[in-house]
PDB file of C-alpha atoms and ligand atoms in Angstrom:
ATOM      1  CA  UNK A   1     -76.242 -10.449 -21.654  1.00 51.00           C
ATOM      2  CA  UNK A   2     -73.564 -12.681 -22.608  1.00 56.00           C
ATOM      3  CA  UNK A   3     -73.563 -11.285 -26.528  1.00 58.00           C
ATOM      4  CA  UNK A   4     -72.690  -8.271 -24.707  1.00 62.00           C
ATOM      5  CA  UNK A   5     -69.595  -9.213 -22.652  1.00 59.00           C
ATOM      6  CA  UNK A   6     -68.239 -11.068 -25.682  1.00 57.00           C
ATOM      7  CA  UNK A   7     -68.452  -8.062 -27.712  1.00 57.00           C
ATOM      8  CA  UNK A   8     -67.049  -5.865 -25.278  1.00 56.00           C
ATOM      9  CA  UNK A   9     -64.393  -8.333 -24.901  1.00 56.00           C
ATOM     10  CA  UNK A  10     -63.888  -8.454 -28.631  1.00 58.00           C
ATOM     11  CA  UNK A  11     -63.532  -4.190 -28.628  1.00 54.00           C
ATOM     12  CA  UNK A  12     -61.039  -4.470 -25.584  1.00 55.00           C
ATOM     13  CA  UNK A  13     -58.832  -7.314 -27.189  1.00 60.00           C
ATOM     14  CA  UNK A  14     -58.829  -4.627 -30.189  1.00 55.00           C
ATOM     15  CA  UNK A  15     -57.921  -1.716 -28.545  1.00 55.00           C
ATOM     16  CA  UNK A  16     -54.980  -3.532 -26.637  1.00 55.00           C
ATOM     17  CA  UNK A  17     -53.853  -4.591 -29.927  1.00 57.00           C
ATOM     18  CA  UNK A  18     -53.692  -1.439 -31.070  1.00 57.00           C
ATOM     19  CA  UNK A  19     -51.829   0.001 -28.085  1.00 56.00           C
ATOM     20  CA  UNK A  20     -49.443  -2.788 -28.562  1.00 68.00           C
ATOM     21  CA  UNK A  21     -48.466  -1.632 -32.057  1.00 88.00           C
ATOM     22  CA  UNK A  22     -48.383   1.731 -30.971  1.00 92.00           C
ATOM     23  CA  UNK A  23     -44.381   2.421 -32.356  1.00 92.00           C
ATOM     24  CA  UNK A  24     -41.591   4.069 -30.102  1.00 93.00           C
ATOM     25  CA  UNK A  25     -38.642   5.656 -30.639  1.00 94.00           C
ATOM     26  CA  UNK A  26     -35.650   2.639 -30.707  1.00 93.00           C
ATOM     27  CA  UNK A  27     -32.306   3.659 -28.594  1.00 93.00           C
ATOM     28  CA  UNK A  28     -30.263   5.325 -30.674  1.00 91.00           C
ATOM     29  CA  UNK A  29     -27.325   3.016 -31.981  1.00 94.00           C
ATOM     30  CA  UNK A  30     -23.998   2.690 -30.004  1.00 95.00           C
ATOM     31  CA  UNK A  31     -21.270   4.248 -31.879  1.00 96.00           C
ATOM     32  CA  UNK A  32     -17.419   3.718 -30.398  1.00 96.00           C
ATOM     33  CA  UNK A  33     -17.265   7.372 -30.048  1.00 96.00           C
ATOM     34  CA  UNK A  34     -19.735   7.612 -27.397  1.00 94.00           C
ATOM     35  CA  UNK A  35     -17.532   5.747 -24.972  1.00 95.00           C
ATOM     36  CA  UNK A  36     -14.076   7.245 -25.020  1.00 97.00           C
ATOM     37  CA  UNK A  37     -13.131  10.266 -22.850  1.00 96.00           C
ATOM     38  CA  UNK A  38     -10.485  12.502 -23.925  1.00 97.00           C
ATOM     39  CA  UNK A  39      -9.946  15.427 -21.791  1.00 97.00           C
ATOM     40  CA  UNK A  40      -8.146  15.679 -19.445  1.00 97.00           C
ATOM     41  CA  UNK A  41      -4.979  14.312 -20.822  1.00 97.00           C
ATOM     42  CA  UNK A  42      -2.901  12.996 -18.257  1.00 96.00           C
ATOM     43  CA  UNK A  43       0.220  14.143 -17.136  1.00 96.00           C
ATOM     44  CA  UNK A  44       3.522  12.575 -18.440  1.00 98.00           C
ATOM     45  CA  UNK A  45       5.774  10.790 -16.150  1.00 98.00           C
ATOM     46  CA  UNK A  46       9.059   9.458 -17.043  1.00 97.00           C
ATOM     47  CA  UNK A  47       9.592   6.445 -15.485  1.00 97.00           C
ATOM     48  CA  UNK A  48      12.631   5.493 -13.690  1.00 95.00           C
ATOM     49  CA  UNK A  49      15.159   2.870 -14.624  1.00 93.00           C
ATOM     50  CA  UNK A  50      14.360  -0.307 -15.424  1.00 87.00           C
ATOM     51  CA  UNK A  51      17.654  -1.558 -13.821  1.00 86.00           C
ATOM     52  CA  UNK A  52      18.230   0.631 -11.070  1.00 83.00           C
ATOM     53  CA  UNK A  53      14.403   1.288 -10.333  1.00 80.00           C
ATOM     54  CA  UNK A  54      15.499   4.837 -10.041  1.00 90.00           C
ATOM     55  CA  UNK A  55      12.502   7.112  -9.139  1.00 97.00           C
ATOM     56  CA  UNK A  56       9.839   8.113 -11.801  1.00 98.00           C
ATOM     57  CA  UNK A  57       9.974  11.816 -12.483  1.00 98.00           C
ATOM     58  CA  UNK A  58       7.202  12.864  -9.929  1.00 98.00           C
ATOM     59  CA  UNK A  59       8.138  10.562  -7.193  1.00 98.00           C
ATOM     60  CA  UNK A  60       9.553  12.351  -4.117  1.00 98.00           C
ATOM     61  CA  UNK A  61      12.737  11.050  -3.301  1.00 98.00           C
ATOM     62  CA  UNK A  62      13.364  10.395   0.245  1.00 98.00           C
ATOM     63  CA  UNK A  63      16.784   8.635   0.155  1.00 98.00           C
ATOM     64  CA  UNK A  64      18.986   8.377  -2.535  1.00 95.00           C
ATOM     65  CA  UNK A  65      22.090   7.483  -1.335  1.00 96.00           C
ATOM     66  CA  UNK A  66      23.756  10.744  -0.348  1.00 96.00           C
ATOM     67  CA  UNK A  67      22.040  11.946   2.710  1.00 97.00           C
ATOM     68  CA  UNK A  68      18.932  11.445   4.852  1.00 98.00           C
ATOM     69  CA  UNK A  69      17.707  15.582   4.735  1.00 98.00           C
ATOM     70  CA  UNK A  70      14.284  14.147   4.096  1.00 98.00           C
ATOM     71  CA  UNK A  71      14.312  12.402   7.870  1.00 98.00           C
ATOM     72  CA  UNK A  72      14.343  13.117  11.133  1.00 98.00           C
ATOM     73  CA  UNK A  73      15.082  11.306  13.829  1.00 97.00           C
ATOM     74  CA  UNK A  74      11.923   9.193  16.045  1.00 94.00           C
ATOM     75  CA  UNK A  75      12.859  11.643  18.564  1.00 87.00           C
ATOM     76  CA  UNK A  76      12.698  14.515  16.728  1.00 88.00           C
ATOM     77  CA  UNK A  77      16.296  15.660  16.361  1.00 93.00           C
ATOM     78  CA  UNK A  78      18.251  15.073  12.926  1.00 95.00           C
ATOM     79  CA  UNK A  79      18.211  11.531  11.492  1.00 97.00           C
ATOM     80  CA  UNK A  80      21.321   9.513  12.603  1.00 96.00           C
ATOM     81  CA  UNK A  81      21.507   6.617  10.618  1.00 98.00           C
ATOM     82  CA  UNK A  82      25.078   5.904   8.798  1.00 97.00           C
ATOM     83  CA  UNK A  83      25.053   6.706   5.064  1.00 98.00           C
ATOM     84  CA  UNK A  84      27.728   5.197   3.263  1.00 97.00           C
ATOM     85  CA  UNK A  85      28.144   4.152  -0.162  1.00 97.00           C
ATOM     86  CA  UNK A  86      25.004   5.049  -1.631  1.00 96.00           C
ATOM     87  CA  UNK A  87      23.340   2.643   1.493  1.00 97.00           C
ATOM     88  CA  UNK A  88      21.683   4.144   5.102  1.00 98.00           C
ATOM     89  CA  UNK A  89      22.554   1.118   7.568  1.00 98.00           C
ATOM     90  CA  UNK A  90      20.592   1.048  11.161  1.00 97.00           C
ATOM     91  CA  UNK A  91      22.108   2.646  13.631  1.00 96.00           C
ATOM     92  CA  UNK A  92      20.991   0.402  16.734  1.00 94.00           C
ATOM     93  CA  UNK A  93      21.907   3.036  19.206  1.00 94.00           C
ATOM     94  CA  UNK A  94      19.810   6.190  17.436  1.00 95.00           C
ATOM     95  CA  UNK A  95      16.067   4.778  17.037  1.00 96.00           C
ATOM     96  CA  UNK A  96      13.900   5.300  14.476  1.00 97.00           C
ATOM     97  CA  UNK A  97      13.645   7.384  11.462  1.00 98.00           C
ATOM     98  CA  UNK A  98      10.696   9.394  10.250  1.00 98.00           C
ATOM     99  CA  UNK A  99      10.009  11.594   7.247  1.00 98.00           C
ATOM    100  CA  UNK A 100       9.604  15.306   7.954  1.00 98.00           C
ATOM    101  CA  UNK A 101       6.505  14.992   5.214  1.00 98.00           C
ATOM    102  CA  UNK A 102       3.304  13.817   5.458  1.00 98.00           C
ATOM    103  CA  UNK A 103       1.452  11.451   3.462  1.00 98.00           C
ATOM    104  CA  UNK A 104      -1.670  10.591   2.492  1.00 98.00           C
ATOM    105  CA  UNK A 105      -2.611   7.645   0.376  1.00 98.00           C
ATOM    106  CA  UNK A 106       0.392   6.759  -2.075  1.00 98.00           C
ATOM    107  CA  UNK A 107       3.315   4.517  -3.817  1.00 98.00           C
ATOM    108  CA  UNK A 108       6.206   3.655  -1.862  1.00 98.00           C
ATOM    109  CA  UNK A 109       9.424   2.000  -3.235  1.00 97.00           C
ATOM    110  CA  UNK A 110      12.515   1.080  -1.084  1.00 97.00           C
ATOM    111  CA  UNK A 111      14.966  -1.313  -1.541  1.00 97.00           C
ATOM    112  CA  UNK A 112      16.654  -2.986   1.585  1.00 98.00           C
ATOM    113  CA  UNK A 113      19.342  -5.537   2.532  1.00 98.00           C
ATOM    114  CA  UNK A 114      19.667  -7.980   5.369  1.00 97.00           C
ATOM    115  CA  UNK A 115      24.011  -8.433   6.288  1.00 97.00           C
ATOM    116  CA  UNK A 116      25.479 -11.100   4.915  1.00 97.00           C
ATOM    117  CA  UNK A 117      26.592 -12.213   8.206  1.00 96.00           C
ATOM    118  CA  UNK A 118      23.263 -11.605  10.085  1.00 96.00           C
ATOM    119  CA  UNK A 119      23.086 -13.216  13.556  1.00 92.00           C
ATOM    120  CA  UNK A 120      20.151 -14.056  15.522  1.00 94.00           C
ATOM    121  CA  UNK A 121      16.590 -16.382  14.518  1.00 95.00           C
ATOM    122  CA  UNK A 122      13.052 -15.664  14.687  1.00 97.00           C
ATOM    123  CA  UNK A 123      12.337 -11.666  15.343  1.00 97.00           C
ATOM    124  CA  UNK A 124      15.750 -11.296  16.190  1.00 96.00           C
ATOM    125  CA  UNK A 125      17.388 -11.478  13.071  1.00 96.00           C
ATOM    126  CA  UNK A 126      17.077  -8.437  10.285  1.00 96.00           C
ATOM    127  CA  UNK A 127      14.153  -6.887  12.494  1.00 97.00           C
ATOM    128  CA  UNK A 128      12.669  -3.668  11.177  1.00 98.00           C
ATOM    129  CA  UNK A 129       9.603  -2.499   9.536  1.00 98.00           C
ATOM    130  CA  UNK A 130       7.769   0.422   7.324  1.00 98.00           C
ATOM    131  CA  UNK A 131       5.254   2.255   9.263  1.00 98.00           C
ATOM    132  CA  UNK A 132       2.406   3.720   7.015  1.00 98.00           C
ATOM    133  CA  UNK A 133       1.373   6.694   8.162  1.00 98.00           C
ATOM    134  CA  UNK A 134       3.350   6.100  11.358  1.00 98.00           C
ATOM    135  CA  UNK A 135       0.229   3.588  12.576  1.00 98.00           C
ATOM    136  CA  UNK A 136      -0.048   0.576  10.601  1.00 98.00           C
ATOM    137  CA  UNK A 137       3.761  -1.860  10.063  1.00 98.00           C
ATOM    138  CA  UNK A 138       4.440  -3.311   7.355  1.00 98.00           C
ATOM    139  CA  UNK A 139       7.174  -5.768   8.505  1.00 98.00           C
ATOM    140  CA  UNK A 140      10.707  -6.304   7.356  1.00 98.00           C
ATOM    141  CA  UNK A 141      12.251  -9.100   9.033  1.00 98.00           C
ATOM    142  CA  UNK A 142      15.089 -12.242   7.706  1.00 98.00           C
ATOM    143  CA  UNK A 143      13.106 -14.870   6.468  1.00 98.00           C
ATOM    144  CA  UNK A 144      15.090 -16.839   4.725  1.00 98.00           C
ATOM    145  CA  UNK A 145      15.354 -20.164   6.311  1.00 97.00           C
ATOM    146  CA  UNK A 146      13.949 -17.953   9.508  1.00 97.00           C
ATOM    147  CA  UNK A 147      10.700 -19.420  10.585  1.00 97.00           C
ATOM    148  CA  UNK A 148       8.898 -17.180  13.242  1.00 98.00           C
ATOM    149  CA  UNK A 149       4.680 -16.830  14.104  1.00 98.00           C
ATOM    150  CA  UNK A 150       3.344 -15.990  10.059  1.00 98.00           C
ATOM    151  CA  UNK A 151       1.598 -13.145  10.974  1.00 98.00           C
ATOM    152  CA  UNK A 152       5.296 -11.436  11.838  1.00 98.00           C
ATOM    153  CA  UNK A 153       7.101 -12.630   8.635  1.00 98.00           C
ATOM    154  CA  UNK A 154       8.488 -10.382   5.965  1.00 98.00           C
ATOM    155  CA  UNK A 155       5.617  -8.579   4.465  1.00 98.00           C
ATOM    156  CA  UNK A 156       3.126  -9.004   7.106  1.00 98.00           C
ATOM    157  CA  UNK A 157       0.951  -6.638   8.380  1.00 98.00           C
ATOM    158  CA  UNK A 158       2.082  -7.276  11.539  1.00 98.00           C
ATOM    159  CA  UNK A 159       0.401  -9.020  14.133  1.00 98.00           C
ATOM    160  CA  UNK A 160      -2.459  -8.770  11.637  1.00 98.00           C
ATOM    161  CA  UNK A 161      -2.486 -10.440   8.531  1.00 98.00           C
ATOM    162  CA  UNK A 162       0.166 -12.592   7.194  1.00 98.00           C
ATOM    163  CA  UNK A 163       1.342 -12.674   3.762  1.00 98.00           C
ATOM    164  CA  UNK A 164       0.719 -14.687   1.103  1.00 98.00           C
ATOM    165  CA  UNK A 165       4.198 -16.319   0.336  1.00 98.00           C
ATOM    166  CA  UNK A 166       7.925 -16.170   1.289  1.00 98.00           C
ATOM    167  CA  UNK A 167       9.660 -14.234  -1.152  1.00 98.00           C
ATOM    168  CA  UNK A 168      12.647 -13.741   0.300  1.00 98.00           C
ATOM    169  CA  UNK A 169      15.898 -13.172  -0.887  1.00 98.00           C
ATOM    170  CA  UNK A 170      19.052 -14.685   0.593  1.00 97.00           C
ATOM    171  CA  UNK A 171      21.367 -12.434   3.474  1.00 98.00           C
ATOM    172  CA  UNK A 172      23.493 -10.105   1.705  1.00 98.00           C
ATOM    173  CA  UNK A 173      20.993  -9.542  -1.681  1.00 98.00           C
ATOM    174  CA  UNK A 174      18.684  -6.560  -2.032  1.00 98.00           C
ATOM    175  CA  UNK A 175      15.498  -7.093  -1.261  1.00 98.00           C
ATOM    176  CA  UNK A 176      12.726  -4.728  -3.129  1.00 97.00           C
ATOM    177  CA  UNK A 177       9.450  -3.940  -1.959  1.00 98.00           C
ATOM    178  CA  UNK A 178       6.443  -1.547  -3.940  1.00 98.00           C
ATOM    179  CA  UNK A 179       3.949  -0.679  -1.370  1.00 98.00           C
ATOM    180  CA  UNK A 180       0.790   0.760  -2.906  1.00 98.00           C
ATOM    181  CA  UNK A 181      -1.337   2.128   0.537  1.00 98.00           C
ATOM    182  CA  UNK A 182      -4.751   3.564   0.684  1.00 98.00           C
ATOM    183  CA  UNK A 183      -5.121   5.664   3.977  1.00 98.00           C
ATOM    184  CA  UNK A 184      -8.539   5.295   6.199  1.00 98.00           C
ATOM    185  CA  UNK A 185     -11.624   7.720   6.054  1.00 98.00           C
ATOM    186  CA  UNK A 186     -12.938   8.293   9.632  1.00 98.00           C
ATOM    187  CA  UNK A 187     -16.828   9.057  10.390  1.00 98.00           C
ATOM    188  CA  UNK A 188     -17.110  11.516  12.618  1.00 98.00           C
ATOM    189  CA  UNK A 189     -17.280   9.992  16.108  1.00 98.00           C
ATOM    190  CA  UNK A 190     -13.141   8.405  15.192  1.00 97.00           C
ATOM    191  CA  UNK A 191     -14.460   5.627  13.947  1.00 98.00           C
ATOM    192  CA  UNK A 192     -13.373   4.241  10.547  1.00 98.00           C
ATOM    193  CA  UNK A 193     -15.608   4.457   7.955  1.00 98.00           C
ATOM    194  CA  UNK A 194     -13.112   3.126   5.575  1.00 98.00           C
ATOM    195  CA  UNK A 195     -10.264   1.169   7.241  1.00 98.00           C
ATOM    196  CA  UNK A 196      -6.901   1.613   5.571  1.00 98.00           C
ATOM    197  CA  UNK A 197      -5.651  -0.710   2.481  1.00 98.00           C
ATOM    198  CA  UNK A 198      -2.728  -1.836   1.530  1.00 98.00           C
ATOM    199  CA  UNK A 199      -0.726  -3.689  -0.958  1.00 99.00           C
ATOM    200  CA  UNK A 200       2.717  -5.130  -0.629  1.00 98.00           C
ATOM    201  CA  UNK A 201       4.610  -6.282  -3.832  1.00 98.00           C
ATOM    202  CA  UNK A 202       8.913  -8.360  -2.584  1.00 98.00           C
ATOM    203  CA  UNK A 203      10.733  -9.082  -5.474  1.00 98.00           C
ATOM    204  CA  UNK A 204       8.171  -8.748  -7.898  1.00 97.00           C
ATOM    205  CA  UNK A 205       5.856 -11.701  -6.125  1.00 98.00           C
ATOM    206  CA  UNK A 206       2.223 -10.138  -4.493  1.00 98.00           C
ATOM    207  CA  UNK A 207       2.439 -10.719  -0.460  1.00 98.00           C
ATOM    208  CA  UNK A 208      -1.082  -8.083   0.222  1.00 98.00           C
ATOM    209  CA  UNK A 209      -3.142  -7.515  -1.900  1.00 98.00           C
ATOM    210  CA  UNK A 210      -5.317  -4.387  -0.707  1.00 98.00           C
ATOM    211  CA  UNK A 211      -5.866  -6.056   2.662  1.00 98.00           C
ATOM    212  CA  UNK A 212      -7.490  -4.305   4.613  1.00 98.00           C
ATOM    213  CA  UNK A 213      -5.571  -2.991   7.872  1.00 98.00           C
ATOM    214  CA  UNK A 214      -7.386  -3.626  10.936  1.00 98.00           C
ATOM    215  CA  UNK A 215      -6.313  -0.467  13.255  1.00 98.00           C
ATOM    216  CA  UNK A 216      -2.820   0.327  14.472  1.00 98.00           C
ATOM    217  CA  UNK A 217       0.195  -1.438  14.815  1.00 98.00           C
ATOM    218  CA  UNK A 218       0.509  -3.066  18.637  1.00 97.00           C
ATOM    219  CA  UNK A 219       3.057  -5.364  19.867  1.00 96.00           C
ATOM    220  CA  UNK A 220       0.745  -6.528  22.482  1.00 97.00           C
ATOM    221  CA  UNK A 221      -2.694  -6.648  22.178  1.00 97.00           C
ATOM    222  CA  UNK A 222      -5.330  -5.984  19.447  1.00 97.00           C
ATOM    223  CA  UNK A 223      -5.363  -3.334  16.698  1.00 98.00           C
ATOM    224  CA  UNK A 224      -6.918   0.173  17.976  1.00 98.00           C
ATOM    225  CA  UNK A 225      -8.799   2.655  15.968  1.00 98.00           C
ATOM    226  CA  UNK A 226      -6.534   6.113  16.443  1.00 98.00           C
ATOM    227  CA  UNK A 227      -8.382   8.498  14.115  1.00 98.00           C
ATOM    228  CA  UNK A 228      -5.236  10.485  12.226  1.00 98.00           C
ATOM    229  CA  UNK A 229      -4.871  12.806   8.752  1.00 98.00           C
ATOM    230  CA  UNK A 230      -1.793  12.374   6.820  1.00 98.00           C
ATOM    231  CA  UNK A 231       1.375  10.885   8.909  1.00 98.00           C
ATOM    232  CA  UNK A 232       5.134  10.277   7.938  1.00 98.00           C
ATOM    233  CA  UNK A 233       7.120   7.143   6.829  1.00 98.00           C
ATOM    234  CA  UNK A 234       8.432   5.468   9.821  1.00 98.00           C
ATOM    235  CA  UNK A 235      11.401   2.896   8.990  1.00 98.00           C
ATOM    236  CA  UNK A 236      11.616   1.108  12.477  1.00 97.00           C
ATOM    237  CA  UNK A 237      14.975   0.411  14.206  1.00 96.00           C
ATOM    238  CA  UNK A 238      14.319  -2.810  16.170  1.00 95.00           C
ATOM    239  CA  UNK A 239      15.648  -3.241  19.881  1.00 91.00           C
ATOM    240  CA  UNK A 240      16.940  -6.808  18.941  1.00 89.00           C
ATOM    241  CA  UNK A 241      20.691  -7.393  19.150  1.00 86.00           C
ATOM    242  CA  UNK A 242      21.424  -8.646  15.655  1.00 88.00           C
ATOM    243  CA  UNK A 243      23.261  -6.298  13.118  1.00 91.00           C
ATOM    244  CA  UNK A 244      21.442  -3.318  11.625  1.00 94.00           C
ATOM    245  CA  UNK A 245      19.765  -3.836   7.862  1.00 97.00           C
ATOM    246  CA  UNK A 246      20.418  -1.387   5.035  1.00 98.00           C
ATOM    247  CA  UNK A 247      18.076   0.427   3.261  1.00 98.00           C
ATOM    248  CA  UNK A 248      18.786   2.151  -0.847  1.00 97.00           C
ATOM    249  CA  UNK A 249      16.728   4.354  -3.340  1.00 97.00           C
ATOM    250  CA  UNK A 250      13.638   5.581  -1.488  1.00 98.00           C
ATOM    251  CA  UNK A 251      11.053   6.936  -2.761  1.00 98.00           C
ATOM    252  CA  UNK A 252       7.545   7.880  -2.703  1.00 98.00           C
ATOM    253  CA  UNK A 253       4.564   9.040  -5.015  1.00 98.00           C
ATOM    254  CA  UNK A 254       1.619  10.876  -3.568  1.00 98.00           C
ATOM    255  CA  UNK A 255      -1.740   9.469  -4.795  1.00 95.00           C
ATOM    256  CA  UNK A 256      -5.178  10.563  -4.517  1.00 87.00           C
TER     257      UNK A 256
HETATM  258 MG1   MG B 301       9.503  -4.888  12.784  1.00 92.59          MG
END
């Protein structure tokens, strides 16, 4: 009995053997080729100036110094703002201004200047803001040498998340900011499924970078969930008694 297991064990230890020998075909070698995509070309743009940051040829320009066609009014009536000089100033007695186009996700650059003489400290001094998709601010505010709550400074989502560092240029200098802004997919039932993103590039220096935006804007209270499609630009005019900011060379590139 036991000569016979053995020798069946011997046959089976063979016939594994050969099954392990049994050859298959190797993956077929990597060649550089075989990773590099060529169609379709993309599109040419012609970027803008590096000195004046002028807009790249397929940005939509929403301000560039002459008039403010591509704005209305908060209200609804035309935009009111003064334009002088190349510069739109606040007008602290005309509210808001909102583009007359909708966005979606997208690049925003726009340049903007606090008075040299500003008056006023904490929120009161150089108060405005960019509203994404008229929901979610992005704050501008006079922070240098301004201390206020962080989560309000220059380049804060505000009242949500603060930014990284203080970039700020002095009262009377341009201030630039890139905003690169991913808007929200909502499930069904108005509930995000993907909460808007954003990032926010002062001067050159990273303050967000692709936070993630809670729910709207609210100067009291906690961040809602409003379920919206595209929305406009909002560049806020701010109730506070100091002198209006200026704002130069707007514009805007649609992304996917
Ligand atoms: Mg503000």
């Amino acid at each position: 009995m036991k000569k016979n297991i053995a020798i069946a064990l011997t046959l089976l230890s063979a016939v594994c053997a050969q099954a392990q020998e049994k050859k298959y075909p190797e993956p077929e070698g990597m060649r550089p080729g075989m990773t590099e995509f060529w169609t379709p070309q993309r599109k040419v743009v012609t970027p803008g100036d590096i000195k004046t940051n002028s807009a790249p040829s397929d940005a939509i320009v929403l301000f560039d110094g002459k008039n403010l066609d591509a704005w209305h009014n908060g209200n609804g009536g035309p935009a009111e703002w003064i334009v002088k000089n190349g510069v739109v100033t606040v007008d602290k007695t005309k509210g808001d201004i909102v583009t007359r186009k909708n966005f979606g996700s997208f690049q925003l650059h726009l340049e903007w200047c606090v008075p040299a003489d500003i008056n006023g400290e904490g929120q009161g001094r150089g108060n405005s803001g960019v509203f994404l998709q008229d929901k979610y601010e992005v704050q501008i505010l006079d922070c240098y040498k301004n201390e206020t709550y962080i989560n309000g400074m220059t380049g804060s989502i505000y009242k949500q998340t603060p930014p990284q560092v203080n970039a700020m240029r002095k009262p009377g200098e341009w201030n630039v900011y890139d905003i690169i802004y991913t808007a929200p997919v909502f499930k069904e039932d108005g509930t995000y499924l993907y909460r808007p993103r954003v990032t926010v590039i002062h001067n050159g220096v990273v303050l967000q970078n692709n936070t993630e935006i809670l729910g709207t804007t609210e100067y009291i209270g906690v961040p809602r969930t409003v379920p919206h499609g595209d929305g406009p630009i909002r560049l806020q005019m701010h109730g506070d008694p100091s002198k209006g900011i200026s704002f130069r060379n707007i514009w805007i590139r649609e992304m996917k």
